[in-house]
mmCIF file of C-alpha atoms and ligand atoms in Angstrom:
data_model
loop_
_atom_site.group_PDB
_atom_site.id
_atom_site.type_symbol
_atom_site.label_atom_id
_atom_site.label_comp_id
_atom_site.label_asym_id
_atom_site.label_seq_id
_atom_site.Cartn_x
_atom_site.Cartn_y
_atom_site.Cartn_z
ATOM 1 C CA UNK A 1 87.619 122.729 97.857
ATOM 2 C CA UNK A 2 88.530 125.029 95.019
ATOM 3 C CA UNK A 3 91.922 125.177 93.257
ATOM 4 C CA UNK A 4 94.800 127.032 94.889
ATOM 5 C CA UNK A 5 94.974 130.571 93.650
ATOM 6 C CA UNK A 6 96.776 133.762 94.624
ATOM 7 C CA UNK A 7 95.101 137.134 94.144
ATOM 8 C CA UNK A 8 96.730 140.508 94.654
ATOM 9 C CA UNK A 9 96.198 143.978 93.284
ATOM 10 C CA UNK A 10 97.567 147.497 93.342
ATOM 11 C CA UNK A 11 96.030 150.901 92.885
ATOM 12 C CA UNK A 12 97.378 152.827 89.906
ATOM 13 C CA UNK A 13 98.731 155.892 91.680
ATOM 14 C CA UNK A 14 101.768 156.741 89.556
ATOM 15 C CA UNK A 15 105.255 155.367 88.864
ATOM 16 C CA UNK A 16 106.151 152.528 91.196
ATOM 17 C CA UNK A 17 109.274 152.892 93.329
ATOM 18 C CA UNK A 18 111.787 150.559 94.941
ATOM 19 C CA UNK A 19 109.603 150.384 98.046
ATOM 20 C CA UNK A 20 106.913 148.727 95.935
ATOM 21 C CA UNK A 21 109.505 146.413 94.481
ATOM 22 C CA UNK A 22 110.855 145.206 97.848
ATOM 23 C CA UNK A 23 107.423 145.273 99.552
ATOM 24 C CA UNK A 24 105.241 143.652 96.916
ATOM 25 C CA UNK A 25 106.627 142.970 93.479
ATOM 26 C CA UNK A 26 109.610 140.813 94.474
ATOM 27 C CA UNK A 27 107.124 138.638 96.371
ATOM 28 C CA UNK A 28 104.801 138.426 93.346
ATOM 29 C CA UNK A 29 107.714 137.316 91.187
ATOM 30 C CA UNK A 30 108.397 134.520 93.674
ATOM 31 C CA UNK A 31 104.751 133.537 94.044
ATOM 32 C CA UNK A 32 104.172 133.249 90.321
ATOM 33 C CA UNK A 33 106.481 130.222 90.304
ATOM 34 C CA UNK A 34 104.648 128.569 93.197
ATOM 35 C CA UNK A 35 100.946 129.074 92.500
ATOM 36 C CA UNK A 36 98.552 130.194 89.782
ATOM 37 C CA UNK A 37 98.557 133.952 90.346
ATOM 38 C CA UNK A 38 96.167 136.730 89.389
ATOM 39 C CA UNK A 39 97.561 140.251 89.614
ATOM 40 C CA UNK A 40 95.192 143.123 88.911
ATOM 41 C CA UNK A 41 95.201 146.878 88.501
ATOM 42 C CA UNK A 42 92.693 148.145 91.055
ATOM 43 C CA UNK A 43 91.429 151.096 88.992
ATOM 44 C CA UNK A 44 88.003 151.141 90.664
ATOM 45 C CA UNK A 45 89.714 151.322 94.020
ATOM 46 C CA UNK A 46 91.645 154.333 92.776
ATOM 47 C CA UNK A 47 88.289 155.973 92.108
ATOM 48 C CA UNK A 48 87.163 155.542 95.709
ATOM 49 C CA UNK A 49 89.634 158.263 96.694
ATOM 50 C CA UNK A 50 90.293 159.962 93.328
ATOM 51 C CA UNK A 51 86.698 160.175 92.170
ATOM 52 C CA UNK A 52 87.051 163.973 91.692
ATOM 53 C CA UNK A 53 90.061 163.700 89.389
ATOM 54 C CA UNK A 54 90.240 160.469 87.404
ATOM 55 C CA UNK A 55 92.250 161.895 84.486
ATOM 56 C CA UNK A 56 95.439 159.990 85.235
ATOM 57 C CA UNK A 57 93.963 156.619 86.160
ATOM 58 C CA UNK A 58 94.161 155.180 82.658
ATOM 59 C CA UNK A 59 97.714 156.292 81.974
ATOM 60 C CA UNK A 60 98.843 155.239 85.458
ATOM 61 C CA UNK A 61 97.267 151.821 84.946
ATOM 62 C CA UNK A 62 99.101 151.200 81.699
ATOM 63 C CA UNK A 63 102.408 152.462 83.176
ATOM 64 C CA UNK A 64 101.945 150.322 86.231
ATOM 65 C CA UNK A 65 101.602 147.189 84.141
ATOM 66 C CA UNK A 66 104.888 148.059 82.416
ATOM 67 C CA UNK A 67 106.427 148.475 85.898
ATOM 68 C CA UNK A 68 105.185 145.009 86.894
ATOM 69 C CA UNK A 69 106.562 143.452 83.736
ATOM 70 C CA UNK A 70 109.822 145.335 84.240
ATOM 71 C CA UNK A 71 110.055 143.995 87.796
ATOM 72 C CA UNK A 72 109.846 140.440 86.462
ATOM 73 C CA UNK A 73 106.148 139.577 86.609
ATOM 74 C CA UNK A 74 105.886 137.061 83.793
ATOM 75 C CA UNK A 75 102.664 137.092 81.756
ATOM 76 C CA UNK A 76 103.228 133.469 80.833
ATOM 77 C CA UNK A 77 103.127 132.516 84.505
ATOM 78 C CA UNK A 78 100.683 134.997 86.001
ATOM 79 C CA UNK A 79 97.431 136.516 84.830
ATOM 80 C CA UNK A 80 97.630 140.294 84.628
ATOM 81 C CA UNK A 81 94.377 142.193 84.265
ATOM 82 C CA UNK A 82 92.445 145.349 84.976
ATOM 83 C CA UNK A 83 89.671 145.285 87.527
ATOM 84 C CA UNK A 84 87.187 147.409 85.595
ATOM 85 C CA UNK A 85 87.567 145.167 82.539
ATOM 86 C CA UNK A 86 85.979 142.354 84.548
ATOM 87 C CA UNK A 87 82.586 143.817 85.407
ATOM 88 C CA UNK A 88 81.698 140.695 87.389
ATOM 89 C CA UNK A 89 83.615 142.278 90.304
ATOM 90 C CA UNK A 90 81.005 145.032 90.397
ATOM 91 C CA UNK A 91 78.101 142.571 90.186
ATOM 92 C CA UNK A 92 79.406 140.501 93.044
ATOM 93 C CA UNK A 93 80.067 143.679 95.041
ATOM 94 C CA UNK A 94 76.460 144.748 94.539
ATOM 95 C CA UNK A 95 75.057 141.331 95.457
ATOM 96 C CA UNK A 96 77.248 141.111 98.566
ATOM 97 C CA UNK A 97 76.135 144.585 99.589
ATOM 98 C CA UNK A 98 72.600 143.264 99.941
ATOM 99 C CA UNK A 99 73.596 141.025 102.827
ATOM 100 C CA UNK A 100 76.467 142.949 104.414
ATOM 101 C CA UNK A 101 75.564 144.586 107.709
ATOM 102 C CA UNK A 102 76.463 148.272 107.690
ATOM 103 C CA UNK A 103 78.180 147.926 111.031
ATOM 104 C CA UNK A 104 80.699 145.459 109.590
ATOM 105 C CA UNK A 105 81.883 148.061 107.103
ATOM 106 C CA UNK A 106 82.023 150.893 109.606
ATOM 107 C CA UNK A 107 84.106 148.707 111.890
ATOM 108 C CA UNK A 108 86.843 147.955 109.278
ATOM 109 C CA UNK A 109 89.902 149.560 110.965
ATOM 110 C CA UNK A 110 91.241 151.162 107.743
ATOM 111 C CA UNK A 111 87.948 152.959 107.137
ATOM 112 C CA UNK A 112 88.432 155.565 109.898
ATOM 113 C CA UNK A 113 92.250 155.600 109.509
ATOM 114 C CA UNK A 114 92.082 156.425 105.842
ATOM 115 C CA UNK A 115 89.412 159.056 106.355
ATOM 116 C CA UNK A 116 91.657 160.734 108.923
ATOM 117 C CA UNK A 117 94.841 160.372 106.828
ATOM 118 C CA UNK A 118 93.177 161.799 103.741
ATOM 119 C CA UNK A 119 91.318 164.511 105.599
ATOM 120 C CA UNK A 120 91.780 166.948 102.744
ATOM 121 C CA UNK A 121 89.375 164.812 100.678
ATOM 122 C CA UNK A 122 85.682 164.327 101.274
ATOM 123 C CA UNK A 123 85.541 160.612 101.772
ATOM 124 C CA UNK A 124 82.089 160.426 103.273
ATOM 125 C CA UNK A 125 80.907 158.690 100.149
ATOM 126 C CA UNK A 126 79.009 155.493 99.541
ATOM 127 C CA UNK A 127 81.886 154.180 97.375
ATOM 128 C CA UNK A 128 84.500 154.741 100.069
ATOM 129 C CA UNK A 129 82.452 153.039 102.767
ATOM 130 C CA UNK A 130 82.000 150.110 100.436
ATOM 131 C CA UNK A 131 85.610 149.745 99.358
ATOM 132 C CA UNK A 132 86.411 146.877 101.778
ATOM 133 C CA UNK A 133 83.461 145.037 100.296
ATOM 134 C CA UNK A 134 84.779 145.655 96.785
ATOM 135 C CA UNK A 135 88.072 144.189 97.942
ATOM 136 C CA UNK A 136 86.218 141.162 99.232
ATOM 137 C CA UNK A 137 84.437 140.820 95.922
ATOM 138 C CA UNK A 138 87.874 141.014 94.160
ATOM 139 C CA UNK A 139 89.045 138.049 96.173
ATOM 140 C CA UNK A 140 85.852 136.005 96.204
ATOM 141 C CA UNK A 141 85.123 136.291 92.495
ATOM 142 C CA UNK A 142 88.231 134.169 91.876
ATOM 143 C CA UNK A 143 87.723 131.909 94.894
ATOM 144 C CA UNK A 144 91.300 132.875 95.736
ATOM 145 C CA UNK A 145 92.498 131.013 98.776
ATOM 146 C CA UNK A 146 95.775 132.890 99.099
ATOM 147 C CA UNK A 147 95.894 136.621 99.552
ATOM 148 C CA UNK A 148 99.318 138.134 100.216
ATOM 149 C CA UNK A 149 98.827 140.723 102.961
ATOM 150 C CA UNK A 150 100.760 142.532 105.624
ATOM 151 C CA UNK A 151 99.790 142.156 109.248
ATOM 152 C CA UNK A 152 97.753 145.380 109.152
ATOM 153 C CA UNK A 153 95.484 143.949 106.460
ATOM 154 C CA UNK A 154 94.646 140.726 108.327
ATOM 155 C CA UNK A 155 91.365 142.166 109.688
ATOM 156 C CA UNK A 156 90.285 142.654 106.150
ATOM 157 C CA UNK A 157 90.843 139.001 105.249
ATOM 158 C CA UNK A 158 88.908 138.068 108.397
ATOM 159 C CA UNK A 159 86.098 140.400 107.299
ATOM 160 C CA UNK A 160 85.984 138.569 103.958
ATOM 161 C CA UNK A 161 85.949 135.193 105.682
ATOM 162 C CA UNK A 162 82.988 136.252 107.855
ATOM 163 C CA UNK A 163 81.210 137.466 104.801
ATOM 164 C CA UNK A 164 81.728 134.091 103.098
ATOM 165 C CA UNK A 165 80.356 132.220 106.120
ATOM 166 C CA UNK A 166 77.310 134.452 106.185
ATOM 167 C CA UNK A 167 76.790 134.065 102.445
ATOM 168 C CA UNK A 168 77.232 130.309 102.353
ATOM 169 C CA UNK A 169 74.967 129.936 105.354
ATOM 170 C CA UNK A 170 72.263 132.072 103.779
ATOM 171 C CA UNK A 171 72.398 130.829 100.214
ATOM 172 C CA UNK A 172 74.314 127.545 100.351
ATOM 173 C CA UNK A 173 71.193 125.536 101.092
ATOM 174 C CA UNK A 174 70.079 125.137 97.542
ATOM 175 C CA UNK A 175 66.616 123.606 97.102
ATOM 176 C CA UNK A 176 66.920 119.837 97.387
ATOM 177 C CA UNK A 177 70.491 120.078 98.752
ATOM 178 C CA UNK A 178 70.225 116.864 100.741
ATOM 179 C CA UNK A 179 68.978 114.853 97.745
ATOM 180 C CA UNK A 180 71.571 116.357 95.422
ATOM 181 C CA UNK A 181 74.320 115.587 97.943
ATOM 182 C CA UNK A 182 73.122 111.975 98.240
ATOM 183 C CA UNK A 183 73.150 111.701 94.461
ATOM 184 C CA UNK A 184 76.723 113.026 94.429
ATOM 185 C CA UNK A 185 77.724 110.452 97.074
ATOM 186 C CA UNK A 186 76.461 107.672 94.756
ATOM 187 C CA UNK A 187 78.709 109.006 92.007
ATOM 188 C CA UNK A 188 81.747 108.178 94.178
ATOM 189 C CA UNK A 189 81.256 104.459 93.565
ATOM 190 C CA UNK A 190 80.116 102.051 96.282
ATOM 191 C CA UNK A 191 83.432 101.605 98.099
ATOM 192 C CA UNK A 192 84.344 105.239 98.236
ATOM 193 C CA UNK A 193 80.731 106.211 99.022
ATOM 194 C CA UNK A 194 80.836 103.902 102.069
ATOM 195 C CA UNK A 195 84.124 105.413 103.206
ATOM 196 C CA UNK A 196 82.818 108.952 102.673
ATOM 197 C CA UNK A 197 79.727 108.168 104.781
ATOM 198 C CA UNK A 198 81.814 106.658 107.543
ATOM 199 C CA UNK A 199 84.107 109.678 107.670
ATOM 200 C CA UNK A 200 81.120 112.033 107.627
ATOM 201 C CA UNK A 201 79.536 110.228 110.546
ATOM 202 C CA UNK A 202 82.814 110.268 112.486
ATOM 203 C CA UNK A 203 83.045 114.012 112.052
ATOM 204 C CA UNK A 204 79.422 114.879 112.637
ATOM 205 C CA UNK A 205 78.986 112.622 115.659
ATOM 206 C CA UNK A 206 82.374 112.832 117.286
ATOM 207 C CA UNK A 207 83.891 116.017 115.777
ATOM 208 C CA UNK A 208 86.816 113.987 114.452
ATOM 209 C CA UNK A 209 88.854 116.521 112.430
ATOM 210 C CA UNK A 210 91.126 113.830 111.023
ATOM 211 C CA UNK A 211 88.062 112.263 109.404
ATOM 212 C CA UNK A 212 87.403 115.553 107.611
ATOM 213 C CA UNK A 213 90.967 115.657 106.333
ATOM 214 C CA UNK A 214 90.718 112.068 105.095
ATOM 215 C CA UNK A 215 87.452 112.828 103.371
ATOM 216 C CA UNK A 216 88.977 115.902 101.693
ATOM 217 C CA UNK A 217 91.845 113.754 100.469
ATOM 218 C CA UNK A 218 89.371 111.201 99.203
ATOM 219 C CA UNK A 219 87.419 113.809 97.249
ATOM 220 C CA UNK A 220 90.579 115.424 95.962
ATOM 221 C CA UNK A 221 91.672 112.220 94.283
ATOM 222 C CA UNK A 222 88.429 111.803 92.352
ATOM 223 C CA UNK A 223 88.709 113.393 88.952
ATOM 224 C CA UNK A 224 85.322 112.816 87.419
ATOM 225 C CA UNK A 225 83.200 114.891 89.841
ATOM 226 C CA UNK A 226 81.748 118.193 88.636
ATOM 227 C CA UNK A 227 82.721 121.322 90.563
ATOM 228 C CA UNK A 228 79.145 121.646 91.867
ATOM 229 C CA UNK A 229 79.029 118.035 93.145
ATOM 230 C CA UNK A 230 82.411 118.368 94.738
ATOM 231 C CA UNK A 231 81.318 121.498 96.621
ATOM 232 C CA UNK A 232 78.074 119.810 97.669
ATOM 233 C CA UNK A 233 80.078 116.888 99.097
ATOM 234 C CA UNK A 234 82.391 119.222 101.026
ATOM 235 C CA UNK A 235 79.403 121.070 102.446
ATOM 236 C CA UNK A 236 77.479 117.855 103.209
ATOM 237 C CA UNK A 237 80.534 116.434 104.967
ATOM 238 C CA UNK A 238 80.705 119.295 107.441
ATOM 239 C CA UNK A 239 76.986 119.744 107.796
ATOM 240 C CA UNK A 240 76.905 123.117 106.051
ATOM 241 C CA UNK A 241 75.402 123.852 102.697
ATOM 242 C CA UNK A 242 77.154 124.024 99.390
ATOM 243 C CA UNK A 243 80.249 126.182 99.603
ATOM 244 C CA UNK A 244 79.470 128.710 96.919
ATOM 245 C CA UNK A 245 82.134 131.161 97.953
ATOM 246 C CA UNK A 246 85.467 130.000 99.308
ATOM 247 C CA UNK A 247 86.973 131.375 102.519
ATOM 248 C CA UNK A 248 90.255 133.066 101.606
ATOM 249 C CA UNK A 249 93.450 132.529 103.595
ATOM 250 C CA UNK A 250 96.100 135.153 104.205
ATOM 251 C CA UNK A 251 99.649 134.675 102.946
ATOM 252 C CA UNK A 252 101.358 136.795 105.525
ATOM 253 C CA UNK A 253 104.116 138.889 103.974
ATOM 254 C CA UNK A 254 106.762 140.757 105.925
ATOM 255 C CA UNK A 255 106.286 144.495 105.977
ATOM 256 C CA UNK A 256 108.748 146.167 103.643
ATOM 257 C CA UNK A 257 111.638 147.788 105.427
ATOM 258 C CA UNK A 258 112.752 149.595 102.337
ATOM 259 C CA UNK A 259 114.081 152.948 103.543
ATOM 260 C CA UNK A 260 113.636 156.109 101.553
ATOM 261 C CA UNK A 261 116.233 158.766 100.770
ATOM 262 C CA UNK A 262 115.636 160.416 104.140
ATOM 263 C CA UNK A 263 115.608 157.285 106.314
ATOM 264 C CA UNK A 264 111.842 157.163 106.663
ATOM 265 C CA UNK A 265 109.945 154.372 104.926
ATOM 266 C CA UNK A 266 110.081 154.895 101.144
ATOM 267 C CA UNK A 267 106.790 156.481 100.167
ATOM 268 C CA UNK A 268 105.532 158.891 97.552
ATOM 269 C CA UNK A 269 103.946 161.001 100.239
ATOM 270 C CA UNK A 270 107.326 161.599 101.879
ATOM 271 C CA UNK A 271 108.901 162.554 98.567
ATOM 272 C CA UNK A 272 111.854 160.219 99.267
ATOM 273 C CA UNK A 273 111.562 157.663 96.503
ATOM 274 C CA UNK A 274 113.592 156.218 93.677
ATOM 275 C CA UNK A 275 111.305 154.926 91.004
ATOM 276 C CA UNK A 276 111.732 151.498 89.464
ATOM 277 C CA UNK A 277 112.796 152.939 86.161
ATOM 278 C CA UNK A 278 114.491 156.106 87.404
ATOM 279 C CA UNK A 279 117.254 157.329 85.040
ATOM 280 C CA UNK A 280 120.740 156.298 86.129
ATOM 281 C CA UNK A 281 122.073 159.824 86.554
ATOM 282 C CA UNK A 282 119.022 160.747 88.606
ATOM 283 C CA UNK A 283 119.605 157.761 90.925
ATOM 284 C CA UNK A 284 123.228 158.868 91.400
ATOM 285 C CA UNK A 285 122.222 162.454 92.033
ATOM 286 C CA UNK A 286 119.516 161.533 94.531
ATOM 287 C CA UNK A 287 121.797 159.245 96.552
ATOM 288 C CA UNK A 288 124.651 161.766 96.497
ATOM 289 C CA UNK A 289 122.279 164.411 97.884
ATOM 290 C CA UNK A 290 121.094 162.216 100.749
ATOM 291 C CA UNK A 291 121.522 163.635 104.230
ATOM 292 C CA UNK A 292 124.163 161.897 106.369
ATOM 293 C CA UNK A 293 125.060 161.843 110.039
ATOM 294 C CA UNK A 294 124.924 165.566 110.986
ATOM 295 C CA UNK A 295 128.103 165.068 113.101
ATOM 296 C CA UNK A 296 130.138 164.716 109.913
ATOM 297 C CA UNK A 297 130.440 168.360 109.059
ATOM 298 C CA UNK A 298 134.001 168.048 107.710
ATOM 299 C CA UNK A 299 135.572 165.086 105.945
ATOM 300 C CA UNK A 300 137.765 164.573 109.012
ATOM 301 C CA UNK A 301 134.854 164.386 111.487
ATOM 302 C CA UNK A 302 134.073 160.799 112.557
ATOM 303 C CA UNK A 303 130.444 159.732 112.260
ATOM 304 C CA UNK A 304 128.022 157.035 113.333
ATOM 305 C CA UNK A 305 126.279 154.919 110.637
ATOM 306 C CA UNK A 306 123.352 154.360 113.018
ATOM 307 C CA UNK A 307 122.511 158.038 112.681
ATOM 308 C CA UNK A 308 122.710 158.048 108.897
ATOM 309 C CA UNK A 309 120.016 157.109 106.349
ATOM 310 C CA UNK A 310 122.685 155.951 103.888
ATOM 311 C CA UNK A 311 123.562 153.157 106.272
ATOM 312 C CA UNK A 312 119.985 151.857 106.021
ATOM 313 C CA UNK A 313 120.409 151.531 102.272
ATOM 314 C CA UNK A 314 123.670 149.639 102.817
ATOM 315 C CA UNK A 315 121.586 147.131 104.775
ATOM 316 C CA UNK A 316 119.578 146.507 101.613
ATOM 317 C CA UNK A 317 122.267 146.728 98.935
ATOM 318 C CA UNK A 318 125.674 145.906 100.440
ATOM 319 C CA UNK A 319 127.354 142.690 101.459
ATOM 320 C CA UNK A 320 128.995 142.050 104.828
ATOM 321 C CA UNK A 321 132.460 143.156 103.676
ATOM 322 C CA UNK A 322 131.146 146.452 102.387
ATOM 323 C CA UNK A 323 129.123 147.060 105.559
ATOM 324 C CA UNK A 324 132.211 146.429 107.693
ATOM 325 C CA UNK A 325 134.122 148.915 105.490
ATOM 326 C CA UNK A 326 131.384 151.532 106.097
ATOM 327 C CA UNK A 327 131.317 150.979 109.850
ATOM 328 C CA UNK A 328 135.082 151.206 110.174
ATOM 329 C CA UNK A 329 135.539 154.057 107.707
ATOM 330 C CA UNK A 330 132.696 156.192 109.042
ATOM 331 C CA UNK A 331 133.639 155.890 112.701
ATOM 332 C CA UNK A 332 137.323 156.614 112.004
ATOM 333 C CA UNK A 333 136.671 159.264 109.348
ATOM 334 C CA UNK A 334 138.694 156.997 107.050
ATOM 335 C CA UNK A 335 136.170 157.378 104.220
ATOM 336 C CA UNK A 336 134.157 160.332 103.012
ATOM 337 C CA UNK A 337 130.378 160.257 102.595
ATOM 338 C CA UNK A 338 130.636 160.449 98.792
ATOM 339 C CA UNK A 339 132.847 157.294 98.814
ATOM 340 C CA UNK A 340 130.398 155.614 101.175
ATOM 341 C CA UNK A 341 127.419 156.333 98.915
ATOM 342 C CA UNK A 342 128.978 154.853 95.790
ATOM 343 C CA UNK A 343 128.317 151.151 96.607
ATOM 344 C CA UNK A 344 124.656 152.073 97.296
ATOM 345 C CA UNK A 345 124.389 153.752 93.910
ATOM 346 C CA UNK A 346 126.040 150.701 92.297
ATOM 347 C CA UNK A 347 123.687 148.329 94.152
ATOM 348 C CA UNK A 348 120.556 150.193 93.085
ATOM 349 C CA UNK A 349 121.740 150.444 89.449
ATOM 350 C CA UNK A 350 122.529 146.750 89.415
ATOM 351 C CA UNK A 351 119.079 145.909 90.741
ATOM 352 C CA UNK A 352 117.453 148.184 88.181
ATOM 353 C CA UNK A 353 119.492 146.995 85.171
ATOM 354 C CA UNK A 354 117.285 144.016 84.261
ATOM 355 C CA UNK A 355 114.170 146.054 85.014
ATOM 356 C CA UNK A 356 115.302 148.788 82.697
ATOM 357 C CA UNK A 357 115.985 146.258 79.956
ATOM 358 C CA UNK A 358 112.608 144.544 80.325
ATOM 359 C CA UNK A 359 110.820 147.907 80.453
ATOM 360 C CA UNK A 360 112.560 148.986 77.212
ATOM 361 C CA UNK A 361 111.365 145.786 75.518
ATOM 362 C CA UNK A 362 107.752 146.416 76.512
ATOM 363 C CA UNK A 363 107.824 150.172 75.914
ATOM 364 C CA UNK A 364 109.006 149.550 72.346
ATOM 365 C CA UNK A 365 105.928 147.406 71.758
ATOM 366 C CA UNK A 366 102.874 148.975 73.415
ATOM 367 C CA UNK A 367 100.597 146.628 71.469
ATOM 368 C CA UNK A 368 102.247 143.694 73.204
ATOM 369 C CA UNK A 369 101.375 145.212 76.585
ATOM 370 C CA UNK A 370 97.786 145.706 75.415
ATOM 371 C CA UNK A 371 97.642 142.091 74.243
ATOM 372 C CA UNK A 372 98.986 140.877 77.615
ATOM 373 C CA UNK A 373 96.271 142.875 79.384
ATOM 374 C CA UNK A 374 93.514 141.697 76.977
ATOM 375 C CA UNK A 375 94.515 138.062 77.394
ATOM 376 C CA UNK A 376 94.671 138.451 81.167
ATOM 377 C CA UNK A 377 91.258 140.137 81.287
ATOM 378 C CA UNK A 378 89.749 137.306 79.228
ATOM 379 C CA UNK A 379 91.248 134.634 81.475
ATOM 380 C CA UNK A 380 90.136 136.451 84.591
ATOM 381 C CA UNK A 381 86.666 136.940 83.189
ATOM 382 C CA UNK A 382 86.257 133.252 82.486
ATOM 383 C CA UNK A 383 86.991 132.468 86.123
ATOM 384 C CA UNK A 384 84.755 135.285 87.351
ATOM 385 C CA UNK A 385 81.846 134.163 85.173
ATOM 386 C CA UNK A 386 82.061 130.681 86.683
ATOM 387 C CA UNK A 387 81.685 132.066 90.196
ATOM 388 C CA UNK A 388 78.911 134.414 89.195
ATOM 389 C CA UNK A 389 76.903 131.588 87.661
ATOM 390 C CA UNK A 390 76.860 129.868 91.058
ATOM 391 C CA UNK A 391 76.190 133.079 92.958
ATOM 392 C CA UNK A 392 73.291 134.089 90.728
ATOM 393 C CA UNK A 393 71.804 130.617 90.958
ATOM 394 C CA UNK A 394 72.123 130.599 94.732
ATOM 395 C CA UNK A 395 70.477 134.003 95.017
ATOM 396 C CA UNK A 396 67.576 133.084 92.772
ATOM 397 C CA UNK A 397 68.805 135.215 89.839
ATOM 398 C CA UNK A 398 69.479 132.509 87.261
ATOM 399 C CA UNK A 399 67.193 133.325 84.324
ATOM 400 C CA UNK A 400 68.892 131.055 81.818
HETATM 401 S S1 SF4 B 501 130.362 157.724 105.958
HETATM 402 FE FE1 SF4 B 501 128.534 156.735 105.246
HETATM 403 S S2 SF4 B 501 127.480 156.033 107.055
HETATM 404 FE FE2 SF4 B 501 128.960 157.556 107.727
HETATM 405 S S3 SF4 B 501 127.841 159.472 107.738
HETATM 406 FE FE3 SF4 B 501 128.837 159.317 105.759
HETATM 407 S S4 SF4 B 501 127.326 158.390 104.427
HETATM 408 FE FE4 SF4 B 501 126.679 158.050 106.538
#
């Protein structure tokens, strides 16, 4: 079993908005206190759809990192890096492509969806077909066991798990595996070795899952084993080979309900966003221009909050007392729409205030941002190199 690790990334597509904050970043900020986290700029993924116009990728990547830092991602807690600065992702992607059946990629649900959604682009490219595999490589290179995803991305995690099983089955049987595993058992010491063998027999002969859990706990408490021996013992226990790649698990995250300025989901493609670092007067202007319940033509016309996009923002930014004030005031025409919008403006500005402050700090020191990225890339690369050593060895490519 490998160490717990969270991996998540974002494509650099321009300034992040409050939908990104509520849907992804607020969760990252929470996760960074719970697990070792790796957050990466998926610049190669941006190229799968923007291959014909990559001019903004670099600038967007750097700006996006500032957005993350502004949102509260802490470089002392989480590793922040850029995908293309860790070329091992590409190597693993290539090696996995050798054993990935074409049909698996064609069946990934987002493949056809995206092609249809982005019909103005020619996405019948090799890179686009392979992007789910690149995503798998992103996860597997860090042996990340926790991948925050929405429900719609679950098939992708399952795809990655299948890939791991196929890989470990094909390449996990290193030459002399049995002998090496027996050697590793001896290193447990006689008492623990006996217990390990008993548990292994219980599982392999009777399918006793509790025995597997006990054996995992036993191995977890032994400090002096090398990573390779530990993985051999896990594989030997369950009758498989060495687990070279680790099956990732999904950390199911709730879909963001962050509404945009028109009541639809906040999204750049709907042109209804407020960016994370949007200027204060622009926030106020945008909210004041929001459409309201069409029944409120005059100030004296009563309205219905359910028919108004501003009400949806009250759900995010207002407390119960304020929401009761809106309900009462709207239905009785006791308040005007401009009054009603003010607490939303205040709520957004309050949320953005610490982000603005953090962003200012990092914008004033671009070298600091570069250093954070460089350090993150180095840390990520060290982990990626470790995995690639095992992968190369398993695939007969170790020339050292
Ligand atoms: S009072 Fe508020 S909820 Fe009612 S229509 Fe105006 S903005 Fe919408």
